[in-house]
Amino acid sequence: MKPVPVLRKTRSSGRTSVLRSKQLQSQVKRPKASSTTLVSTAKTATDKVYVVLENLIQARLDQIGQSEENAVLLKATGIHQDRLTQAVKQMDASLCKPDSVLGVAQIQRKQYLRKLVEEGGVPALDRELVRRALDHVLLERTFNESQKHYQELITDLRYPFEFYPAARRMHRKIHLHVGPTNSGKTYNALKRLEEAKTGVYAGPLRLLAHEVYERLNAKGKACNLITGDERRIQDKMKHYMSSCTVEMVPLMQSLDVAVIDEIQMLGSRDRGWAWTQAFLGVQAKEVHLCGEERVVPLIQALTAGTGDTLEIHKYERLSPLKVESVSLGGDLKALQTGDCVVCFSRANIYAIKQRIESSLGTKCAVIYGSLPPETRAQQARLFNDPNSGYDILVASDAIGMGLNLSIKRIVFQKSEKFNGRKFILLHNAEIKQISGRAGRYRTAEQDNKVATEKGLDEAAEATGDHTIAPQPAAQNVGWVTALDQKDLFPIQRAMQEDLEPLKAAGLPVPSSIINRFANYFPPETPFSYILWKMALVARTDPRFFFCDLKDNYIVADAIQSVRRLTVDDRLTFCASPTDSTNLDSCVAFAQCVAGERTTDLLDFEELDFESMDRQMMPMDGYHAYRVHMHRLEKLHKSLVLYLWLSYQYPGVFRSRDLAFHVKEELEQHMDDHLKALNTVGLKLRRSSQDQEMSPKEGLNSGESALSRSQLPSTYNWKTLSLPEGHLHPAVHV
């Protein structure tokens, strides 16, 4: 049984501190009963498990009832603080009791709260309890029975097929291409797209969309690129053809062929709604779905609901994939050219990178999710080039899709990852997706030789690109192993087991329904509560599920204080590419939409343009380089958010040209910074090998120091402007 936090109040500070218990049943100590503390009389094993949770809920409810922040919130919604206190007491009665005296619904509620604590900690529990208390008050005070009835009608989402009437009027032909990585399924779907007059490709990443965009245009077929933060529209197109990210699929366009890649992602708790929306809503005569075989039963069930015709095409992997019987034994010196070490945190990526460079003397390319797509592509090119000196790749699970990488062997650093609260084992699907990247090992010299001898088309068919024909099985074998033996066992087991079939798809909820539902609440009601309430009361079909809204809650709460935002505005920001690292930029941009501040790009204090002007030196140390890289990544996310919003509010965010220019300069700066980071690692290795030189002398010596030409280029952010005549191609819309 996983531990949950135990809270107690210290006498000295009165603050609540969190203590993790390793064994729930053995370490629970019951405080003496008093008028201020409610402790369950646990008589069964189940009751004992929840004693800790009940004490935690009690402590947090006390805090909620006394919170000044909540008092301000309730005052804005017209609710008195005493009413919240009364609601808290009523929640006490339903939540802080032994399971033996509770009903099924109440027990399920407690189980949900326990899971919430394990995944999100005390802050997540606080947010949930506040929403429940607010819900208790609003339901009683605000709505009559008629209004509650209409809310139930609005939130009846059991028939999402009907959200797209134009697609339902068509009799579509669904082609489902399923198979493992490097099996040719996407290649065959794209061949059909190339033959069509009109069509669309929808992929999970901008990198994939850009790859198909370049491929089609190179073959003389005019194609647009449409992503959240970039749009490249071809002039004088006779027939509509577009390559886009899955969220940007044109649902109002009549098409001949649509290709939706990585269709198993419709089971994602975060983005599944986008794949479901694309599949149900695209108006194409032929819809080609590419993904894993575990998606077959779900697609069959969904196709039965749409009334379309389904044809399944199954593929086998064209190059063998094998798991090694032994690990590397923790020895990084056992790594070989073409290896990819997979880590699951940015800190581990840089730590492993430094260890490899210091022990082997070779440079490492790095790829992880926070890097810009352009930087990831550049690092992939360095790794794929046999003459670059970047022989080993250190990456996160971001390599699972979207990059053509010449990987000979995948080496898992660990078989578990940290989910923000605790370490969890990798899912079998994750292990197989990442492992499938091995076995596409082909040098650039070999590709050039094939291109010279056989011509461009046949050379394309010989590469390992997932968008073109995979290699024959006889040429390459992909290998999978782990850094330590204890991590190899779960990987071996996962590779042997079949994946469980997907049972449900993420539910896309039209903004018009959310708008109608929000109109029933007072104007100052927290938007996060409205989203939470809708997910709570909505009726859904068993084939669908509500996606995880925790990121939407965070964004909604961050911009709650910004006045004069409409429901559509708040929905737009909740759907934007925002996370916890750039919330300050999100709030600033929301204030622009509300008309509360200027919208000039360089006037935003929240954008750390000074980081582009920082010149790092070797004596700053490896850690300082990593910290600086984090600052650059945060700035890049904010610029992407600005560009994304510039397409939603073109009249507000009018510095799109400048934003593209700064973004390009920043990406070049990040590329240079990563190269300098490699050089610093190699210089540190040389200085550590010199037994006659102290570390301080080594870093300041002429041999160990970087020349100015090796350092990242610098920019004067205060005078950033577009070069004369510069206009980014993405603005030709």
XYZ file of C-alpha atoms in Angstrom:
733
model
C 0.000 0.000 0.000
C 1.427 3.385 -0.982
C 1.944 5.892 1.847
C -0.071 9.080 2.147
C 0.911 12.281 3.973
C 0.202 12.663 7.693
C -0.295 16.202 8.947
C 0.243 17.573 12.392
C 0.460 21.097 13.774
C 3.649 22.175 15.523
C 3.172 24.178 18.704
C 5.944 26.643 17.912
C 4.723 27.906 14.551
C 1.170 26.664 14.263
C 1.962 25.705 10.679
C 0.991 22.408 9.128
C 3.869 20.084 8.310
C 3.701 16.972 6.166
C 5.276 13.695 7.320
C 5.388 10.736 4.976
C 4.588 7.389 6.516
C 6.310 4.338 4.988
C 3.772 1.858 6.258
C 0.201 3.070 6.602
C -1.105 0.507 9.046
C 2.015 0.256 11.215
C 2.795 3.950 11.657
C -0.658 5.446 12.228
C -0.878 6.855 15.756
C -4.274 7.969 16.846
C -4.424 11.248 18.740
C -6.617 11.474 21.795
C -10.187 12.459 21.090
C -11.055 16.097 21.810
C -13.572 18.723 20.831
C -11.287 19.992 18.055
C -10.040 16.702 16.635
C -12.153 14.075 14.953
C -10.588 10.625 14.788
C -12.307 7.589 13.331
C -12.738 4.516 15.496
C -11.176 2.073 13.100
C -12.457 -1.445 13.656
C -11.764 -2.994 10.282
C -8.652 -3.166 8.121
C -10.216 -0.742 5.626
C -10.950 1.764 8.385
C -7.333 1.625 9.533
C -6.085 2.440 6.059
C -8.159 5.607 5.946
C -7.406 6.923 9.444
C -4.504 8.953 8.054
C -6.650 10.328 5.262
C -9.424 11.322 7.660
C -6.991 13.185 9.915
C -5.551 14.914 6.872
C -8.979 15.944 5.597
C -9.918 17.218 9.049
C -6.794 19.358 9.269
C -7.285 20.815 5.812
C -10.982 21.515 6.342
C -10.074 23.514 9.453
C -7.686 25.567 7.362
C -10.233 26.076 4.577
C -12.878 27.321 6.979
C -10.473 29.955 8.368
C -8.801 30.980 5.103
C -8.954 34.710 4.310
C -8.384 33.940 0.630
C -11.472 31.771 0.541
C -13.418 34.445 2.415
C -12.580 36.954 -0.331
C -13.597 34.420 -2.967
C -16.927 33.760 -1.302
C -17.616 37.449 -0.857
C -17.140 37.923 -4.604
C -19.691 35.196 -5.273
C -22.123 36.587 -2.704
C -21.647 33.853 -0.092
C -21.008 34.606 3.574
C -18.068 33.055 5.428
C -20.418 31.478 7.994
C -22.073 29.511 5.229
C -18.729 28.054 4.183
C -18.004 27.079 7.777
C -21.351 25.306 7.947
C -20.629 23.516 4.663
C -17.255 22.412 6.033
C -18.913 20.905 9.103
C -21.337 19.007 6.901
C -18.398 17.714 4.855
C -16.782 16.611 8.115
C -19.779 14.440 8.817
C -19.643 12.737 5.420
C -15.889 12.371 4.939
C -14.446 11.765 8.405
C -16.287 8.591 9.329
C -15.299 4.924 9.219
C -16.103 3.170 5.959
C -18.179 0.652 7.911
C -20.877 3.288 8.467
C -20.700 4.948 5.028
C -22.555 4.224 1.830
C -20.983 3.120 -1.446
C -20.930 6.639 -2.945
C -19.250 8.111 0.153
C -16.612 5.361 0.176
C -15.875 6.018 -3.498
C -15.522 9.713 -2.699
C -12.947 8.956 -0.013
C -11.067 6.623 -2.346
C -10.936 9.391 -4.935
C -9.560 11.851 -2.362
C -6.923 9.363 -1.261
C -5.767 8.922 -4.860
C -5.755 12.693 -5.241
C -3.426 13.063 -2.236
C -1.058 10.407 -3.558
C -0.804 12.051 -6.985
C -1.027 15.763 -6.185
C -0.273 16.097 -2.475
C -1.884 18.466 -0.007
C -2.323 21.380 -2.493
C -4.432 19.165 -4.760
C -6.539 18.091 -1.780
C -7.017 21.716 -0.732
C -8.272 22.711 -4.181
C -10.650 19.757 -4.274
C -12.097 20.450 -0.817
C -12.602 24.147 -1.584
C -14.483 23.241 -4.762
C -16.627 20.730 -2.883
C -17.461 23.271 -0.167
C -18.262 25.912 -2.777
C -20.337 23.379 -4.670
C -22.329 22.547 -1.525
C -23.169 26.218 -0.988
C -23.877 27.156 -4.614
C -26.192 24.228 -5.251
C -28.308 25.139 -2.253
C -28.279 28.923 -2.663
C -28.061 29.622 -6.391
C -30.074 27.089 -8.380
C -33.701 26.083 -8.301
C -34.903 22.689 -9.449
C -35.656 23.879 -12.980
C -32.154 25.266 -13.432
C -30.620 22.055 -12.110
C -32.691 20.114 -14.621
C -31.452 22.215 -17.560
C -27.871 21.842 -16.329
C -28.306 18.089 -16.487
C -29.576 18.370 -20.056
C -26.635 20.557 -21.081
C -24.109 18.156 -19.590
C -25.573 15.074 -21.238
C -22.498 14.153 -23.303
C -23.374 10.550 -24.067
C -23.586 11.128 -27.823
C -20.419 12.977 -28.961
C -20.900 11.564 -32.478
C -23.663 14.152 -32.881
C -21.251 17.037 -32.234
C -20.145 16.758 -35.887
C -23.277 16.557 -38.089
C -21.407 17.291 -41.355
C -19.139 14.271 -40.862
C -22.139 12.108 -39.910
C -23.840 12.945 -43.206
C -20.902 11.342 -45.026
C -20.279 7.622 -45.367
C -16.547 7.581 -44.670
C -14.120 4.744 -45.356
C -11.876 4.185 -42.312
C -8.502 2.507 -42.909
C -6.826 1.457 -39.666
C -3.080 0.772 -40.073
C -1.724 -0.979 -36.974
C 1.671 -2.393 -36.133
C 4.842 -1.768 -34.128
C 7.366 1.010 -34.742
C 9.307 0.738 -38.019
C 6.685 -1.438 -39.716
C 5.703 0.845 -42.607
C 2.166 1.680 -41.492
C 2.554 5.478 -41.681
C 4.472 5.214 -44.948
C 1.566 3.436 -46.655
C -0.970 5.945 -45.316
C 1.119 8.881 -46.562
C 1.447 7.303 -50.006
C -2.341 7.498 -50.280
C -2.273 11.140 -49.118
C 0.237 11.984 -51.855
C -2.125 10.556 -54.475
C -5.140 12.573 -53.273
C -6.150 15.986 -54.592
C -7.134 17.311 -51.184
C -6.147 16.081 -47.769
C -4.647 16.646 -44.351
C -1.991 15.013 -42.180
C -2.452 15.288 -38.389
C 0.433 14.379 -36.100
C 1.099 14.590 -32.365
C 4.088 16.946 -32.649
C 5.102 19.998 -34.625
C 8.216 18.107 -35.731
C 6.130 15.450 -37.460
C 3.856 18.032 -39.069
C 6.894 19.948 -40.343
C 8.458 16.727 -41.666
C 5.392 15.850 -43.757
C 5.043 19.500 -44.856
C 8.583 19.502 -46.257
C 8.185 16.042 -47.806
C 5.024 16.944 -49.755
C 6.361 20.280 -50.966
C 9.633 18.649 -52.039
C 7.598 16.295 -54.240
C 5.900 19.254 -55.911
C 2.629 18.955 -53.989
C 1.764 22.324 -52.456
C 1.063 21.876 -48.750
C 0.359 24.229 -45.842
C 1.845 23.946 -42.368
C -0.580 24.710 -39.534
C 0.429 24.392 -35.894
C -0.571 26.300 -32.808
C 2.283 28.816 -33.020
C 3.140 28.774 -36.730
C 1.199 28.850 -39.986
C 2.744 28.701 -43.442
C 0.157 29.104 -46.144
C 1.068 28.447 -49.787
C 0.007 31.058 -52.326
C -2.362 30.144 -55.152
C -3.122 26.593 -54.060
C -5.484 24.822 -56.458
C -6.403 22.082 -53.990
C -6.366 22.154 -50.206
C -3.519 20.168 -48.636
C -2.304 20.717 -45.087
C 0.043 19.191 -42.534
C -0.865 20.092 -38.975
C -0.776 19.127 -35.336
C -3.789 17.087 -34.316
C -5.451 19.945 -32.401
C -5.494 22.049 -35.593
C -7.322 19.623 -37.909
C -9.729 21.614 -40.137
C -13.157 20.217 -39.280
C -15.049 22.482 -41.687
C -13.081 21.479 -44.809
C -14.256 18.780 -47.244
C -11.329 16.473 -48.058
C -10.487 13.363 -50.019
C -7.990 11.837 -47.578
C -7.076 12.448 -43.932
C -4.162 10.750 -42.154
C -4.255 10.786 -38.336
C -0.993 9.533 -36.842
C -0.450 7.840 -33.448
C -4.174 7.156 -33.103
C -3.610 5.250 -29.833
C -3.136 8.706 -28.269
C -6.937 9.067 -28.124
C -6.585 7.069 -24.899
C -4.299 9.747 -23.397
C -5.594 11.286 -20.167
C -4.210 14.678 -21.227
C -4.641 15.087 -24.999
C -6.928 12.210 -25.939
C -9.791 14.583 -26.726
C -7.859 16.009 -29.720
C -7.518 12.622 -31.461
C -11.161 11.795 -30.768
C -12.235 15.162 -32.163
C -10.122 14.694 -35.294
C -11.409 11.156 -35.883
C -15.081 11.919 -35.281
C -15.137 15.327 -36.950
C -12.873 15.343 -40.025
C -14.875 15.518 -43.268
C -12.792 13.160 -45.395
C -13.925 10.419 -47.757
C -11.011 8.269 -46.579
C -9.635 8.461 -43.044
C -6.344 6.640 -42.461
C -5.527 5.962 -38.810
C -2.004 4.839 -37.866
C -1.114 3.395 -34.474
C -0.651 0.430 -32.176
C -2.655 -2.773 -32.433
C -4.187 -2.307 -28.975
C -6.425 0.422 -30.419
C -8.351 -1.961 -32.725
C -11.289 -2.843 -30.383
C -11.870 0.818 -29.497
C -11.837 1.989 -33.119
C -14.280 -0.800 -33.970
C -16.606 0.432 -31.217
C -16.327 4.077 -32.302
C -16.839 3.218 -35.954
C -20.030 1.404 -34.996
C -21.230 4.696 -33.525
C -20.323 6.786 -36.574
C -21.780 4.337 -39.103
C -18.614 4.364 -41.226
C -16.953 1.389 -42.929
C -13.794 0.040 -41.279
C -10.908 -1.828 -42.907
C -7.952 -3.002 -40.783
C -4.405 -3.333 -42.158
C -1.879 -5.117 -39.918
C 1.892 -4.766 -40.237
C 4.930 -6.552 -38.806
C 8.158 -4.874 -37.800
C 10.593 -4.952 -40.744
C 13.768 -5.027 -38.672
C 14.151 -7.314 -35.620
C 14.169 -5.871 -32.106
C 15.916 -7.824 -29.350
C 16.396 -7.352 -25.607
C 19.867 -8.097 -24.290
C 20.203 -10.721 -21.567
C 22.519 -8.598 -19.402
C 22.702 -4.921 -18.554
C 25.718 -2.626 -18.703
C 26.313 -3.297 -15.023
C 26.249 0.417 -14.264
C 29.395 0.969 -16.362
C 29.021 3.917 -18.725
C 32.297 2.935 -20.383
C 30.396 0.009 -21.921
C 28.415 2.426 -24.108
C 29.013 2.228 -27.847
C 28.633 4.522 -30.813
C 24.962 4.724 -31.764
C 23.668 4.158 -28.213
C 20.859 6.225 -26.724
C 20.650 6.491 -22.936
C 17.050 7.215 -21.917
C 16.531 9.203 -18.695
C 13.336 10.562 -17.182
C 14.342 13.930 -15.769
C 16.316 16.863 -17.119
C 18.667 16.720 -14.120
C 19.496 13.077 -14.872
C 20.004 13.838 -18.557
C 22.657 16.453 -17.832
C 24.232 14.388 -15.063
C 24.563 11.316 -17.327
C 25.777 13.494 -20.176
C 28.533 14.942 -17.983
C 29.558 11.494 -16.718
C 29.744 10.062 -20.246
C 31.792 12.966 -21.562
C 34.172 12.874 -18.617
C 34.674 9.092 -18.754
C 34.645 8.403 -22.520
C 35.844 11.705 -23.938
C 33.056 11.731 -26.537
C 30.421 14.396 -27.086
C 26.759 13.645 -26.376
C 23.688 15.040 -28.068
C 20.742 15.738 -25.761
C 17.009 15.663 -26.487
C 14.170 16.272 -24.029
C 10.685 17.733 -24.103
C 11.487 21.240 -22.850
C 13.854 21.907 -25.743
C 12.352 23.746 -28.724
C 11.446 21.460 -31.653
C 14.082 23.162 -33.795
C 16.795 22.518 -31.198
C 15.712 18.883 -30.856
C 15.947 18.480 -34.633
C 19.423 20.039 -34.644
C 20.605 17.688 -31.884
C 19.177 14.761 -33.857
C 21.142 15.833 -36.942
C 24.356 15.998 -34.906
C 23.764 12.502 -33.528
C 22.880 11.065 -36.962
C 25.998 12.537 -38.608
C 28.891 10.057 -38.138
C 31.446 12.824 -38.656
C 30.065 15.248 -36.055
C 31.723 13.631 -33.042
C 28.374 13.259 -31.265
C 28.457 9.477 -30.941
C 25.992 8.995 -28.075
C 22.527 10.412 -27.440
C 21.170 11.155 -23.959
C 17.431 11.730 -24.148
C 14.102 11.609 -22.380
C 11.012 9.709 -23.495
C 10.520 12.574 -26.008
C 12.319 10.360 -28.550
C 9.339 7.974 -28.510
C 7.872 9.774 -31.517
C 8.664 12.608 -33.865
C 12.381 12.223 -34.701
C 14.316 10.181 -37.262
C 17.178 8.917 -35.107
C 19.954 6.521 -36.101
C 19.841 4.563 -32.839
C 21.484 1.148 -32.667
C 20.704 0.402 -29.018
C 18.355 1.851 -26.404
C 19.782 1.894 -22.870
C 17.256 2.643 -20.108
C 18.871 4.448 -17.187
C 15.951 3.416 -14.959
C 12.763 1.413 -15.292
C 10.804 3.963 -13.264
C 10.157 7.681 -13.358
C 9.027 10.416 -10.982
C 5.474 11.631 -11.662
C 5.752 14.738 -9.502
C 4.830 12.983 -6.258
C 6.396 9.528 -6.295
C 8.352 7.074 -8.418
C 6.257 4.794 -10.611
C 7.211 1.937 -12.928
C 7.166 2.688 -16.638
C 4.070 1.466 -18.410
C 4.542 -1.343 -20.885
C 3.326 0.910 -23.688
C 6.011 3.498 -22.842
C 8.763 0.874 -22.788
C 7.707 -0.563 -26.140
C 7.297 2.856 -27.754
C 10.783 3.972 -26.687
C 12.425 0.611 -27.431
C 10.992 0.655 -30.935
C 13.289 3.557 -31.823
C 16.258 1.154 -31.930
C 17.222 -0.620 -35.129
C 17.265 2.266 -37.582
C 21.021 2.565 -37.498
C 22.304 3.955 -40.825
C 25.085 6.476 -41.244
C 24.822 9.564 -43.387
C 27.601 8.157 -45.609
C 25.511 5.064 -46.329
C 22.487 7.205 -47.154
C 24.538 9.341 -49.532
C 25.906 6.221 -51.222
C 22.400 4.819 -51.695
C 21.178 8.175 -52.982
C 23.992 8.290 -55.553
C 23.535 4.741 -56.768
C 19.760 4.363 -56.722
C 18.379 7.870 -56.978
C 16.475 10.027 -54.529
C 13.215 8.060 -54.358
C 14.875 4.714 -53.678
C 17.205 6.336 -51.164
C 14.208 7.685 -49.311
C 12.796 4.189 -49.136
C 16.039 2.927 -47.582
C 16.079 5.315 -44.650
C 14.497 4.715 -41.280
C 12.227 7.734 -41.343
C 8.780 6.760 -40.048
C 7.184 8.808 -42.835
C 8.989 6.845 -45.547
C 9.641 3.191 -46.184
C 11.495 1.419 -43.343
C 14.650 -0.613 -43.891
C 14.703 -4.300 -44.792
C 15.006 -6.645 -41.830
C 18.342 -8.104 -42.935
C 20.199 -4.812 -42.581
C 19.614 -3.808 -38.962
C 18.878 -5.284 -35.574
C 17.656 -3.029 -32.772
C 18.874 -3.765 -29.256
C 17.399 -2.833 -25.887
C 19.066 -3.011 -22.472
C 19.364 -1.138 -19.180
C 22.157 0.544 -17.280
C 21.626 -1.678 -14.205
C 20.508 -5.287 -14.014
C 17.629 -4.585 -11.605
C 16.062 -2.296 -14.214
C 16.473 -4.810 -17.031
C 14.038 -7.372 -15.587
C 10.877 -5.188 -15.852
C 11.955 -4.135 -19.343
C 12.327 -7.754 -20.447
C 8.903 -8.568 -18.978
C 7.260 -5.557 -20.661
C 8.680 -6.442 -24.069
C 7.249 -9.971 -23.811
C 3.756 -9.003 -22.645
C 0.924 -7.883 -24.888
C -0.523 -4.444 -24.264
C -4.024 -4.178 -22.852
C -6.583 -2.992 -25.411
C -7.778 0.588 -25.045
C -11.301 0.759 -23.637
C -12.264 4.430 -23.937
C -11.328 7.624 -25.782
C -10.875 11.155 -24.490
C -14.089 13.162 -24.727
C -14.017 16.434 -26.729
C -16.416 18.973 -25.201
C -17.475 21.815 -27.543
C -16.869 25.300 -26.182
C -20.523 26.185 -26.848
C -21.632 23.621 -24.233
C -19.175 24.971 -21.646
C -20.411 28.492 -22.392
C -24.026 27.556 -21.807
C -23.152 25.726 -18.604
C -21.076 28.659 -17.282
C -23.982 31.074 -17.784
C -25.835 29.441 -14.871
C -23.211 30.577 -12.340
C -22.584 33.989 -10.754
C -20.118 36.122 -12.779
C -17.337 35.883 -10.173
C -17.525 32.112 -9.787
C -14.008 30.625 -10.226
C -13.733 29.224 -13.722
C -11.793 26.221 -12.421
C -14.837 25.364 -10.296
C -17.111 25.546 -13.353
C -14.859 23.137 -15.263
C -14.640 20.848 -12.236
C -18.406 20.906 -11.751
C -19.084 20.101 -15.374
C -16.753 17.101 -15.302
C -18.426 15.989 -12.069
C -22.045 16.040 -13.237
C -21.650 15.195 -16.943
C -23.111 11.950 -18.211
C -20.838 10.108 -20.631
C -20.866 6.987 -22.759
C -18.646 4.108 -21.509
C -16.612 4.475 -24.705
C -15.467 7.956 -23.616
C -13.877 9.612 -20.590
C -13.249 13.165 -19.407
C -9.600 14.083 -19.890
C -7.527 15.196 -16.917
C -8.218 18.900 -16.316
C -5.578 19.596 -13.656
C -3.516 21.803 -15.999
C -6.672 23.682 -16.990
C -7.474 24.235 -13.317
C -4.005 25.699 -12.712
C -4.273 28.117 -15.631
C -7.865 29.057 -14.759
C -6.895 29.845 -11.160
C -3.844 31.841 -12.303
C -5.931 34.191 -14.489
C -9.010 34.251 -12.224
C -8.097 37.678 -10.848
C -7.981 39.218 -14.344
C -11.276 41.043 -14.865
C -13.220 41.552 -18.078
C -12.312 38.173 -19.528
C -15.197 36.348 -21.171
C -15.813 32.615 -20.849
C -14.394 32.175 -24.359
C -11.268 34.078 -23.309
C -10.756 31.843 -20.283
C -11.316 28.731 -22.396
C -8.741 29.982 -24.898
C -6.099 30.459 -22.204
C -6.886 27.071 -20.670
C -6.244 25.496 -24.090
C -3.027 27.458 -24.646
C 0.492 25.929 -24.409
C 0.947 27.005 -20.794
C 2.416 25.091 -17.883
C 3.564 25.906 -14.366
C 6.886 27.336 -15.604
C 5.401 30.268 -17.538
C 2.246 31.137 -15.599
C 3.526 34.675 -15.023
C 3.661 35.243 -18.785
C 0.193 33.732 -19.169
C -1.246 36.165 -16.602
C 0.466 39.111 -18.303
C -0.952 38.133 -21.696
C -4.414 37.688 -20.163
C -4.183 41.227 -18.824
C -3.469 42.378 -22.384
C -6.629 40.683 -23.657
C -8.568 42.369 -20.848
C -7.099 45.736 -21.882
C -5.247 46.254 -18.615
C -1.717 46.716 -20.017
C 0.350 47.393 -23.143
C 0.907 44.605 -25.645
C 4.345 45.483 -27.070
C 6.533 42.388 -26.929
C 9.599 44.042 -25.412
C 7.564 45.739 -22.670
C 6.805 42.483 -20.858
C 8.928 42.294 -17.718
C 7.830 38.669 -17.367
C 9.852 37.727 -20.475
C 13.463 37.166 -19.457
C 15.159 38.745 -22.469
C 18.229 39.444 -20.332
C 19.017 35.710 -20.429
C 19.847 36.074 -24.137
C 22.490 38.667 -23.283
C 24.159 36.566 -20.587
C 27.612 35.385 -21.613
C 28.522 32.164 -19.828
C 32.163 31.405 -19.041
C 33.794 28.024 -18.282
C 34.610 29.088 -14.743
C 30.866 29.459 -14.093
C 30.717 25.680 -13.884
C 28.573 22.956 -15.403
C 25.656 23.578 -13.022
C 25.481 27.264 -13.971
C 25.236 26.293 -17.636
C 22.295 24.011 -16.839
C 20.506 26.718 -14.835
C 21.001 29.187 -17.654
C 19.597 26.650 -20.120
C 16.473 26.441 -17.975
C 16.049 30.229 -18.222
C 16.324 30.037 -22.002
C 13.754 27.231 -22.151
C 11.309 29.260 -20.062
C 11.706 32.282 -22.348
C 11.146 30.086 -25.392
C 7.885 28.723 -23.923
C 6.686 32.283 -23.330
C 7.487 33.289 -26.908
C 5.633 30.228 -28.223
C 2.657 31.230 -26.057
C 2.774 34.787 -27.449
C 2.804 33.457 -31.030
C -0.026 31.032 -30.264
C -2.133 33.863 -28.855
C -1.275 36.101 -31.820
C -3.398 33.786 -33.999
C -6.260 33.817 -31.489
C -6.117 37.601 -30.866
C -4.383 39.143 -33.911
C -5.629 42.602 -32.985
C -4.064 42.399 -29.508
C -0.730 40.643 -30.036
C 0.569 42.496 -33.078
C 4.329 41.906 -32.733
C 4.248 38.522 -34.461
C 7.100 39.308 -36.863
C 9.327 40.446 -34.028
C 8.355 37.452 -31.902
C 9.349 35.059 -34.696
C 12.658 36.869 -35.113
C 13.450 36.759 -31.390
C 12.407 33.102 -31.247
C 14.790 32.215 -34.083
C 17.630 34.126 -32.418
C 16.869 32.393 -29.126
C 16.895 28.938 -30.741
C 20.299 29.655 -32.274
C 21.474 30.882 -28.883
C 20.286 27.620 -27.285
C 22.067 25.541 -29.950
C 25.310 27.429 -29.282
C 24.804 27.058 -25.557
C 24.450 23.264 -25.827
C 27.635 23.096 -27.899
C 29.461 25.176 -25.311
C 28.111 22.854 -22.621
C 29.687 19.909 -24.441
C 33.002 21.738 -24.651
C 32.903 22.566 -20.937
C 32.358 18.881 -20.123
C 35.332 17.811 -22.242
C 37.556 20.522 -20.769
C 36.628 19.427 -17.259
C 37.627 15.862 -18.188
C 41.021 17.013 -19.443
C 41.661 19.050 -16.320
C 40.687 16.108 -14.083
C 43.117 13.847 -15.958
C 46.012 16.243 -15.441
C 47.398 15.136 -12.075
C 49.859 18.037 -11.875
C 47.264 20.780 -12.253
C 44.710 21.850 -9.632
C 41.036 22.193 -10.657
C 41.247 25.953 -10.335
C 44.378 26.150 -12.498
C 42.856 23.797 -15.044
C 39.794 25.963 -15.551
C 41.833 29.124 -15.962
C 44.570 27.691 -18.145
C 44.717 28.470 -21.841
C 44.202 24.808 -22.711
C 41.022 24.388 -20.650
C 39.373 27.724 -21.295
C 36.918 28.261 -24.148
C 37.757 30.752 -26.842
C 35.306 33.534 -27.615
C 34.375 31.802 -30.847
C 33.230 28.742 -28.875
C 30.954 30.707 -26.557
C 27.287 31.364 -27.330
C 26.684 34.521 -29.330
C 25.165 37.409 -27.369
C 22.321 39.762 -28.153
C 21.373 43.156 -26.874
C 17.774 42.422 -25.945
C 16.951 46.098 -25.317
C 17.557 46.936 -28.976
C 15.997 43.817 -30.496
C 14.306 44.638 -33.775
C 13.597 43.012 -37.096
C 16.368 43.171 -39.698
C 15.488 45.416 -42.609
C 13.165 43.655 -45.014
C 12.741 40.661 -42.723
C 9.352 38.983 -42.723
C 8.893 35.484 -41.365
C 7.229 33.038 -43.808
C 4.723 32.033 -41.157
C 3.041 35.451 -41.225
C 1.850 35.093 -44.816
C -1.650 34.030 -43.768
